[in-house]
Short mmCIF file of C-alpha atoms and ligand atoms in Angstrom, two decimals:
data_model
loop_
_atom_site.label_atom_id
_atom_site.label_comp_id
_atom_site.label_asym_id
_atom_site.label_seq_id
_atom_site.Cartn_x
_atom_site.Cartn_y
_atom_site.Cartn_z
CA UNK F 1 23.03 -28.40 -70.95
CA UNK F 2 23.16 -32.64 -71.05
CA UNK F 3 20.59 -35.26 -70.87
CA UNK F 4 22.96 -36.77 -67.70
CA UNK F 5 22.02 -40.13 -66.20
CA UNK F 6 23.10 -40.88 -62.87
CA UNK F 7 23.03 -44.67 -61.98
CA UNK F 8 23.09 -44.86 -57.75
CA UNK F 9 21.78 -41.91 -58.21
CA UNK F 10 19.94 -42.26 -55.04
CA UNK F 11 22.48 -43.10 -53.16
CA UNK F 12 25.45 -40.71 -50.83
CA UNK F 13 27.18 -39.72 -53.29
CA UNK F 14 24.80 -40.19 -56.64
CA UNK F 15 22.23 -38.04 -54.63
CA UNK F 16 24.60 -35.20 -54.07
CA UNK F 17 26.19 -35.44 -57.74
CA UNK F 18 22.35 -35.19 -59.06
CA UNK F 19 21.50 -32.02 -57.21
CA UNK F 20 25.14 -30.27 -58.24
CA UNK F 21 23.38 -31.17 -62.32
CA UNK F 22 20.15 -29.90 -61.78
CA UNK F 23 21.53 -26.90 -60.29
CA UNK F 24 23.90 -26.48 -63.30
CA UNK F 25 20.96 -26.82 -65.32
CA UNK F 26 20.88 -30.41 -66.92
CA UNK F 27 18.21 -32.96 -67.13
CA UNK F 28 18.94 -35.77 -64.65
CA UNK F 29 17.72 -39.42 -65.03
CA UNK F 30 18.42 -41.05 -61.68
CA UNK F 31 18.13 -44.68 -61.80
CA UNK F 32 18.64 -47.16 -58.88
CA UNK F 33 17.52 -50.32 -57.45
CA UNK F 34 17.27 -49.00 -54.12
CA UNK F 35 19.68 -51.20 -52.25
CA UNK F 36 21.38 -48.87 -50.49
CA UNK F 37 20.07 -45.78 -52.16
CA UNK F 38 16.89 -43.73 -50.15
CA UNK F 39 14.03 -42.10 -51.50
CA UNK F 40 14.59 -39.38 -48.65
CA UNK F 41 18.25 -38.54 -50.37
CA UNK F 42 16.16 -37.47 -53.66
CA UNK F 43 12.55 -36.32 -52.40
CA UNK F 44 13.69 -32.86 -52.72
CA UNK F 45 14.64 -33.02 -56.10
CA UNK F 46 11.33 -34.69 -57.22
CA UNK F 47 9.63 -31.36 -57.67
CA UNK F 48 12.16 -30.49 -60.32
CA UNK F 49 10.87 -31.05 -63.90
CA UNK F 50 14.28 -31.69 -64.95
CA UNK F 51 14.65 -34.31 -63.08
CA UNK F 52 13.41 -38.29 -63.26
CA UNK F 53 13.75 -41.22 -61.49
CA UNK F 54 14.09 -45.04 -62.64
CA UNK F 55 13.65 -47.58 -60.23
CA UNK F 56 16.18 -50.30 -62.54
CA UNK F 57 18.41 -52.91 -61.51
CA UNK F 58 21.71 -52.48 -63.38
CA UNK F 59 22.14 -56.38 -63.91
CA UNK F 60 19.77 -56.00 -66.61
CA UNK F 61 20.28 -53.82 -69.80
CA UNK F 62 18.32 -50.55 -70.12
CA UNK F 63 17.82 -47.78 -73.02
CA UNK F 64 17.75 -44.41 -72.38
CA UNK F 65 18.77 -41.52 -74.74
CA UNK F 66 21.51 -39.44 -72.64
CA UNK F 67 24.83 -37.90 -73.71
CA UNK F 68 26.30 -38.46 -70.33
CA UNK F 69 26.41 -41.42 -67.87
CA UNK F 70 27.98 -40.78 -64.88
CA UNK F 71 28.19 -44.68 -63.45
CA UNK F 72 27.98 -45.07 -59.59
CA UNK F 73 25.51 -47.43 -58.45
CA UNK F 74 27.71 -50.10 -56.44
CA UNK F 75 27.10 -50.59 -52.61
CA UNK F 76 30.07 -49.18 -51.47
CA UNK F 77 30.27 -50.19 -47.53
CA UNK F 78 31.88 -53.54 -46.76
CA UNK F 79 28.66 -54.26 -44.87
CA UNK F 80 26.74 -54.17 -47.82
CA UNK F 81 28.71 -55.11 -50.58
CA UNK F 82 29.84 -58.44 -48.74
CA UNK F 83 25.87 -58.43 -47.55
CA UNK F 84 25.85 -60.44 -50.94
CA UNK F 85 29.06 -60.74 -52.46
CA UNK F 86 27.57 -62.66 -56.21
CA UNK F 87 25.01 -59.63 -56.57
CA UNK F 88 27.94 -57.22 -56.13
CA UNK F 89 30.20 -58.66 -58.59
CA UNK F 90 27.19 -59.31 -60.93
CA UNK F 91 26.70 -55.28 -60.19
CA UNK F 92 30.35 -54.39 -61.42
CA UNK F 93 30.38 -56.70 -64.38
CA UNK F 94 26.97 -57.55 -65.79
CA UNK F 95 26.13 -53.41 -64.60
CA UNK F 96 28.93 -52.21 -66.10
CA UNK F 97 28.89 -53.87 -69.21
CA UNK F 98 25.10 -52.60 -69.49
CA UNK F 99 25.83 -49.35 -68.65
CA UNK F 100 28.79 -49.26 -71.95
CA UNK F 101 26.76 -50.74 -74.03
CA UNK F 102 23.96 -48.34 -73.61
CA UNK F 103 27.31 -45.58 -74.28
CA UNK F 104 28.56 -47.27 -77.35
CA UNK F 105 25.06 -47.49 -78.77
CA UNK F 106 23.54 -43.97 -78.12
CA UNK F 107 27.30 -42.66 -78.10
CA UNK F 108 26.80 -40.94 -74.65
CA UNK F 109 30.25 -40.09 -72.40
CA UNK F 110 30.53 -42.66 -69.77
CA UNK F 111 32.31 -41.82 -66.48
CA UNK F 112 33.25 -45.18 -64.55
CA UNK F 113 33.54 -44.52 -60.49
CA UNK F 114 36.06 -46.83 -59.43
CA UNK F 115 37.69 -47.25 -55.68
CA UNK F 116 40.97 -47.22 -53.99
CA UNK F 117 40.34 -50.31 -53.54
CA UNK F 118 42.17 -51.35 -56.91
CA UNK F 119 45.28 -50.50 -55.02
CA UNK F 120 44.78 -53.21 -52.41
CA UNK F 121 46.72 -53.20 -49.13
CA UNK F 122 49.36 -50.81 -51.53
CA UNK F 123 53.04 -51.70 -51.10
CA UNK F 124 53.43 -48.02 -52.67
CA UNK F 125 52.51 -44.92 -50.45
CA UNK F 126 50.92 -42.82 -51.12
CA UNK F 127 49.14 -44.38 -54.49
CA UNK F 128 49.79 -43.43 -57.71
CA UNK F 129 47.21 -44.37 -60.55
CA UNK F 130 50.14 -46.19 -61.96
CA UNK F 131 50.33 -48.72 -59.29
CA UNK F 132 49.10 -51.52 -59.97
CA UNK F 133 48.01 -52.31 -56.82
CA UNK F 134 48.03 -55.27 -53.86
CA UNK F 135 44.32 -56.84 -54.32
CA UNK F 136 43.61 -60.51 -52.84
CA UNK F 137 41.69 -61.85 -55.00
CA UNK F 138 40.15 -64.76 -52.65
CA UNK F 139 39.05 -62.93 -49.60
CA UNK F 140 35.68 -61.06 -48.53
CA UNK F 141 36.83 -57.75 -49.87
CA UNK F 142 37.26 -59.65 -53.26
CA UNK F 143 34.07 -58.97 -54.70
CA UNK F 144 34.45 -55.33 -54.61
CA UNK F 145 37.90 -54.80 -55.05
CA UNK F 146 38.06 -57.11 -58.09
CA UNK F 147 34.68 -56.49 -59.27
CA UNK F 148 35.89 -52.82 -59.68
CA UNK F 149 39.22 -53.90 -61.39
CA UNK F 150 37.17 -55.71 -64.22
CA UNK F 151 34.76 -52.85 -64.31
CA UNK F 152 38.01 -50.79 -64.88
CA UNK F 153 39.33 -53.25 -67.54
CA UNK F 154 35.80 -53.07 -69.18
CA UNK F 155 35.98 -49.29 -69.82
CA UNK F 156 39.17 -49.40 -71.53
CA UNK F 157 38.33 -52.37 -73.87
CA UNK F 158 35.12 -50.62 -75.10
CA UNK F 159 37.24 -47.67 -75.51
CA UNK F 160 39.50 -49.13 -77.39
CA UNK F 161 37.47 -51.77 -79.41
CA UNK F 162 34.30 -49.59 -79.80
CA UNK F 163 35.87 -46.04 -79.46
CA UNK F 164 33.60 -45.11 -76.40
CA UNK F 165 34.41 -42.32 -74.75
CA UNK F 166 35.63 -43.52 -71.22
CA UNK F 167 36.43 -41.33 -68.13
CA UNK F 168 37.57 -43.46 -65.34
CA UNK F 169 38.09 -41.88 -61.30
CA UNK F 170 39.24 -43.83 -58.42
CA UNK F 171 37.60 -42.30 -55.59
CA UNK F 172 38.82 -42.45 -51.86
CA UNK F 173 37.13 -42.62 -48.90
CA UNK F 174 34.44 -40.24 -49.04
CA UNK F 175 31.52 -39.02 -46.04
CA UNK F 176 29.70 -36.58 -45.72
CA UNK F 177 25.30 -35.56 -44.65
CA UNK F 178 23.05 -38.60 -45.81
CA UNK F 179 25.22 -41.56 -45.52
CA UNK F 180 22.82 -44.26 -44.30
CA UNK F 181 23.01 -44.53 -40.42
CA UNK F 182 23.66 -48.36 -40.78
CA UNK F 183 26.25 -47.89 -43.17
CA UNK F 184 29.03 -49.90 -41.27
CA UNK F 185 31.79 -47.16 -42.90
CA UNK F 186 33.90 -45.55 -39.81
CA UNK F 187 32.69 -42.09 -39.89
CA UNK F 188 28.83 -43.15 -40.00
CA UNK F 189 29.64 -45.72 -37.19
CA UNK F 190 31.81 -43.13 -35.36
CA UNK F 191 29.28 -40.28 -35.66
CA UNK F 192 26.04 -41.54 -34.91
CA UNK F 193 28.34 -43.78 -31.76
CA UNK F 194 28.90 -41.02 -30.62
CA UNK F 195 25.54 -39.07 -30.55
CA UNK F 196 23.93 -41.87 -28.99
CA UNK F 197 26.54 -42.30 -26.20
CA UNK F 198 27.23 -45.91 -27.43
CA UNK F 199 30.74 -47.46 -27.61
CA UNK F 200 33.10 -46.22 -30.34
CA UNK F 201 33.86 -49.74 -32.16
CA UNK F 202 37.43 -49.50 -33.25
CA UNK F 203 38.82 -52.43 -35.23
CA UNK F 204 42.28 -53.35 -34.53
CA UNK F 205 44.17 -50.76 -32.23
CA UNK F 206 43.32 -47.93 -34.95
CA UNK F 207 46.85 -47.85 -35.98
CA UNK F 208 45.59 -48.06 -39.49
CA UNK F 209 45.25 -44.66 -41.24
CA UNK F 210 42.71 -43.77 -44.62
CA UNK F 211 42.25 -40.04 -46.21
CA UNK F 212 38.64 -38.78 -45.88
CA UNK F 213 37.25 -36.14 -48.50
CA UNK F 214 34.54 -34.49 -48.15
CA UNK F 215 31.51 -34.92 -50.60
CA UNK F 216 31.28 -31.51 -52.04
CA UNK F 217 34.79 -31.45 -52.86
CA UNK F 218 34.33 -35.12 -54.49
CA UNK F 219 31.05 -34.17 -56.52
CA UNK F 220 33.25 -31.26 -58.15
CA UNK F 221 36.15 -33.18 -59.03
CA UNK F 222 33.48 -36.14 -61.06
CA UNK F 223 32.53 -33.74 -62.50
CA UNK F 224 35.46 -32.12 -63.80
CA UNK F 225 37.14 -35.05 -64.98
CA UNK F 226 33.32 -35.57 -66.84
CA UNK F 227 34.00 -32.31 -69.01
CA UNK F 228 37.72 -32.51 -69.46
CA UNK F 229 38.61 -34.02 -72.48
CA UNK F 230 42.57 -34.62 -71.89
CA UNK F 231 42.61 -37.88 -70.11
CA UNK F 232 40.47 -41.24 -69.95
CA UNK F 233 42.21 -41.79 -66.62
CA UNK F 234 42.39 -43.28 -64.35
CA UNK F 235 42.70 -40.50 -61.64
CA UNK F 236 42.95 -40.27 -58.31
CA UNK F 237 40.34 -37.78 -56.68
CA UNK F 238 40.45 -37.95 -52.59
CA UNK F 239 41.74 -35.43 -49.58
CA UNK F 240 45.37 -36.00 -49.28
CA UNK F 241 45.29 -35.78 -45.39
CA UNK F 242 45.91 -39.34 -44.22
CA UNK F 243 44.99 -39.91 -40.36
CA UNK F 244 44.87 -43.06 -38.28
CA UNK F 245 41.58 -44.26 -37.57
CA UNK F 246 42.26 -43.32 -33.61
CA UNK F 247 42.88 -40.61 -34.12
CA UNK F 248 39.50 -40.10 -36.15
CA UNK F 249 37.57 -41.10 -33.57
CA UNK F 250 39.00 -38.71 -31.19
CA UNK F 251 38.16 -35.74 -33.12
CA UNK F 252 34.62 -36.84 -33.45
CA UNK F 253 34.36 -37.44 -29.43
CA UNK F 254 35.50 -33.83 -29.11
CA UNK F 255 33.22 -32.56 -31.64
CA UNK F 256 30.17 -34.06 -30.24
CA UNK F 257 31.12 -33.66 -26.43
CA UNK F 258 30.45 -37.16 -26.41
CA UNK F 259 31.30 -39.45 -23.13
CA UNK F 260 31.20 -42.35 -25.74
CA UNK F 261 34.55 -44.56 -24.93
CA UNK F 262 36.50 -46.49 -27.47
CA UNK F 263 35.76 -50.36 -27.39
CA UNK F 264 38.39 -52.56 -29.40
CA UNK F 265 37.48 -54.99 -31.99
CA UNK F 266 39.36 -57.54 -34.04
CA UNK F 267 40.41 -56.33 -37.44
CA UNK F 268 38.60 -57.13 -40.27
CA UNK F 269 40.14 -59.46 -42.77
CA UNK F 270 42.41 -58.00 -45.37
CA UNK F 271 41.88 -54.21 -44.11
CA UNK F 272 44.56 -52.28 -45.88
CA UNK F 273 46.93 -50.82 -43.21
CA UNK F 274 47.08 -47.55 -44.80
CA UNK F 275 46.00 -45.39 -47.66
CA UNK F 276 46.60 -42.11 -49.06
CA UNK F 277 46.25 -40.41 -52.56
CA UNK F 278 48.81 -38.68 -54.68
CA UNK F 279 46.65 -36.41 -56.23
CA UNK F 280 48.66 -35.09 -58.99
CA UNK F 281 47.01 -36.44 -62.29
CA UNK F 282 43.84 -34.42 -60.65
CA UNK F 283 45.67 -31.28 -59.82
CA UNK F 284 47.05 -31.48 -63.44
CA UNK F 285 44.00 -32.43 -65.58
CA UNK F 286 41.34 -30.92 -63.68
CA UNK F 287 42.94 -28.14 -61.74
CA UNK F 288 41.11 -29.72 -58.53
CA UNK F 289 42.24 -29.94 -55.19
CA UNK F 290 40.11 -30.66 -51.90
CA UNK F 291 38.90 -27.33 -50.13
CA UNK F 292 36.85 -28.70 -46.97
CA UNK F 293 39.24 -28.96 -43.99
CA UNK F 294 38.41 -32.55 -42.62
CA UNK F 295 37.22 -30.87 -39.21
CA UNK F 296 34.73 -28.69 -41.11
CA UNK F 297 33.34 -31.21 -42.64
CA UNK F 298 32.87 -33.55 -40.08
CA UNK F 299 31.15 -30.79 -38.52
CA UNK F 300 28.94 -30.59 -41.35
CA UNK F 301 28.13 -34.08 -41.21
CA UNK F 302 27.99 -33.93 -37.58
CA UNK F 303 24.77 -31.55 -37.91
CA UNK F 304 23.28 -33.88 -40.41
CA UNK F 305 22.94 -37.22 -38.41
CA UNK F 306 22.10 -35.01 -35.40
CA UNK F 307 19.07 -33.39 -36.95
CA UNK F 308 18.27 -36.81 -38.79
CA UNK F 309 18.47 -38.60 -35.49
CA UNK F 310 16.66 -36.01 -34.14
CA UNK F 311 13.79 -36.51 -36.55
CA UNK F 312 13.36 -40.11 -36.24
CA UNK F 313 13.17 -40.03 -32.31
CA UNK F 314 10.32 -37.41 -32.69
P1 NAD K 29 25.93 -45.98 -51.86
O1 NAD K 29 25.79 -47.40 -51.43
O2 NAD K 29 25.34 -44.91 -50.98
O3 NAD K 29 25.30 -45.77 -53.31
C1 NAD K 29 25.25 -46.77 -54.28
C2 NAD K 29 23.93 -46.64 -55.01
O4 NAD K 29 23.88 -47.62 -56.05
C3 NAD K 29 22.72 -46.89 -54.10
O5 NAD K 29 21.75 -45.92 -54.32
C4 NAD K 29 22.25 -48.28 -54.51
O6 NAD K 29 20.88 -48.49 -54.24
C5 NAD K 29 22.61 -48.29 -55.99
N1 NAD K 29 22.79 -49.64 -56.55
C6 NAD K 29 23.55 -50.64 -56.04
N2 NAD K 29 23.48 -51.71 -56.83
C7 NAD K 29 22.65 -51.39 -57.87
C8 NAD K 29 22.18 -52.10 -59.00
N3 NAD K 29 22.51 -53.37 -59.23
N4 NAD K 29 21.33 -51.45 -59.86
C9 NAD K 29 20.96 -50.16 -59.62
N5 NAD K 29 21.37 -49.45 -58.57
C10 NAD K 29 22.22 -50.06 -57.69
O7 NAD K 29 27.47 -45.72 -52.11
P2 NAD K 29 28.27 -44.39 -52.39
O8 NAD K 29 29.17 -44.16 -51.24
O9 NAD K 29 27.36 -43.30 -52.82
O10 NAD K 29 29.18 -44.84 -53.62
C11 NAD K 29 28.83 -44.50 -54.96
C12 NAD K 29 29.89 -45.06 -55.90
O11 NAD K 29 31.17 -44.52 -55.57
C13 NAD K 29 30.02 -46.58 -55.85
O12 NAD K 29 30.24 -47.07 -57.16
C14 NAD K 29 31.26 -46.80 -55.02
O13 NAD K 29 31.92 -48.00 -55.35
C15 NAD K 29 32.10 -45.57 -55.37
N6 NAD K 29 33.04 -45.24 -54.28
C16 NAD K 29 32.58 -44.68 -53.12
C17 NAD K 29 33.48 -44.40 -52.10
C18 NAD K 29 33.06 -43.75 -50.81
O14 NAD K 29 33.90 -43.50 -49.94
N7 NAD K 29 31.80 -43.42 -50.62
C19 NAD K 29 34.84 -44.71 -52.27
C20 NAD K 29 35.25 -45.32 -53.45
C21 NAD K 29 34.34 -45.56 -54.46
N1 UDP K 30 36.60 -49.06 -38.91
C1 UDP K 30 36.61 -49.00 -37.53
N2 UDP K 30 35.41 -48.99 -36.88
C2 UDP K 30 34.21 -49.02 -37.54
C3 UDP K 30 34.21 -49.07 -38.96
C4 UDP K 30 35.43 -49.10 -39.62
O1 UDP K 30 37.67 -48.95 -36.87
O2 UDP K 30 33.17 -48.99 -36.85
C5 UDP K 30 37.90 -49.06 -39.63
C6 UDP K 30 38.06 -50.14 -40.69
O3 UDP K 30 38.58 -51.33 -40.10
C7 UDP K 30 39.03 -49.49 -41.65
C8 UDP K 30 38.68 -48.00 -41.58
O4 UDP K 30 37.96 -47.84 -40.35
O5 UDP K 30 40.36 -49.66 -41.21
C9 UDP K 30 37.82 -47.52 -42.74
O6 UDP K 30 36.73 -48.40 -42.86
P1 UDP K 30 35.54 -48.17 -43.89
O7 UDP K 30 34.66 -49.38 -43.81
O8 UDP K 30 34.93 -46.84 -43.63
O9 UDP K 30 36.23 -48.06 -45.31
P2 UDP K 30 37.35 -48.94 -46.08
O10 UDP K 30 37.89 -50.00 -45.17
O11 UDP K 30 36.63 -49.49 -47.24
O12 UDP K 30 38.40 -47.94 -46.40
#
């Protein structure tokens, strides 16, 4: 049993990572500042005595006795990460050097999740946590992608400088129930297009392709690569099964029986053109591999925007 904090803990995937400790039996501090995060993806944890919530901006330092810090709060959508682009960098950096401080002073573990986005538009295919990755460090995208790559280059100077013990994961695109409704990531946009008979907005001609994991699957591997104690990382933890965004969208129109037709928008600026992840390092150090078949799960999250769409039309 751990005293575990969770920052985004109310958030997609902090929400679901925080219900995965309780139920292992540790005592879970969730603190977030509410950006993107929802009361509604924790209320049904608040009757759990093991479990407390801190409404805290990361920006500004915090102390809490923990032995583990699992460090996720980072709007994670291009919507809302370039909604203000400053706050997201002051997020990575100011939040994550916070968030090591508080490790290297009450010597808690610290796992750091990070983004495929290091890699860029990758010139290497699929990516390899030794690539060092294609990032543009000027464009809208910036803030994240580089904001991540200093939060990266933070966790190994502590590590080495102050000996804090560092885990670092680069997570891939991820969906699964409770992502927001207005999240502005495809399968949100495709999924609740699709239930509500609007156009499917599909940027480019959908040529580009991304790997999609589903959340359970992701919420085991962080927390593998937590309890391991053979790597710092980086690894890689994602669903190896690249499709093109197209062909995404189809699947969801035939899972939803939806008459929804595709409308064609311009590409947004420096969208990578592909991205898949070699997940080797995490089949190696963590014996984990993805286990929900990508139509399962969108039929998993299918259910959940239909019954939360339901709910908020009643
Ligand atoms: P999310 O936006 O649902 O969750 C982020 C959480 O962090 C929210 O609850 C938000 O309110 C909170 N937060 C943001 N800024 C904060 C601040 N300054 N102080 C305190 N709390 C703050 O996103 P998510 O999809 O759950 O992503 C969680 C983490 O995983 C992020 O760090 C993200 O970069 C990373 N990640 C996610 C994906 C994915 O596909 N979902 C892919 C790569 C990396
Ligand atoms: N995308 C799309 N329609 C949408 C939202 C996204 O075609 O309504 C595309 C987007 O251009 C990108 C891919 O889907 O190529 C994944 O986008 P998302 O924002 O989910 O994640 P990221 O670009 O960060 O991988």
């Amino acid at each position: 049993m751990s005293r575990v904090l969770v920052t985004g803990g109310a958030g997609f995937i902090g929400s679901h990572l925080c219900e995965k400790l309780l139920a292992q039996g540790d005592d879970v501090i969730c603190l977030d500042n509410f950006f993107t995060g929802r009361r509604a993806n924790i209320v049904h944890l608040l009757d759990n005595n093991r479990f407390e919530v801190v409404r805290h901006d990361i920006i500004e330092p915090i102390l809490l006795e923990v032995d583990r810090i699992y460090h996720m709060a980072c709007p994670a959508s291009p919507v809302h990460y370039q909604y203000n682009p400053v706050k997201t960098l002051k997020t990575s950096v100011m939040g994550t050097i916070n968030m090591l401080g508080l490790a290297k002073r009450v010597r808690a573990r610290i796992l750091l999740a990070s983004t495929s986005e290091v890699y860029g538009d990758p010139k290497e295919h699929p990516q390899k946590e030794s690539y060092w990755g294609n990032v543009n460090p000027l464009g809208i995208r910036s803030c994240y992608d580089e904001g991540k790559r200093v939060a990266e280059t933070l966790m190994m100077d502590y590590h080495r400088q102050n000996a804090v013990d560092v885990r670092i994961i680069r997570i891939f695109n991820t969906y699964g129930p409770r992502m927001l409704f207005d999240d502005g990531r495809v399968v949100s946009n495709f999924i609740v297009q699709a239930l509500k008979g609007e156009d499917i907005t599909l940027y480019g001609d959908g040529s580009q392709t991304r790997s999609f994991c589903f959340v359970d699957d992701l919420v085991a591997g962080i927390m593998a690569m937590m309890e391991q104690t053979e790597t710092t990382g980086p690894v890689n933890l994602g669903n190896p099964l690249e499709i093109t965004v197209h062909e995404l969208g189809s699947r969801v129109l035939e899972m939803t029986s939806s008459s929804s037709k595709f409308s064609f928008k311009p590409l947004p600026q420096d969208d990578p053109t592909r991205r898949k992840p070699d997940i080797t390092l995490a089949e190696r150090f963590l014996g984990w591999t993805p286990k929900v078949p990508l139509d399962e799960g969108l039929k998993r999250t299918v259910a959940d925007f239909k019954k939360r769409l339901d709910e908020a039309a009643a």
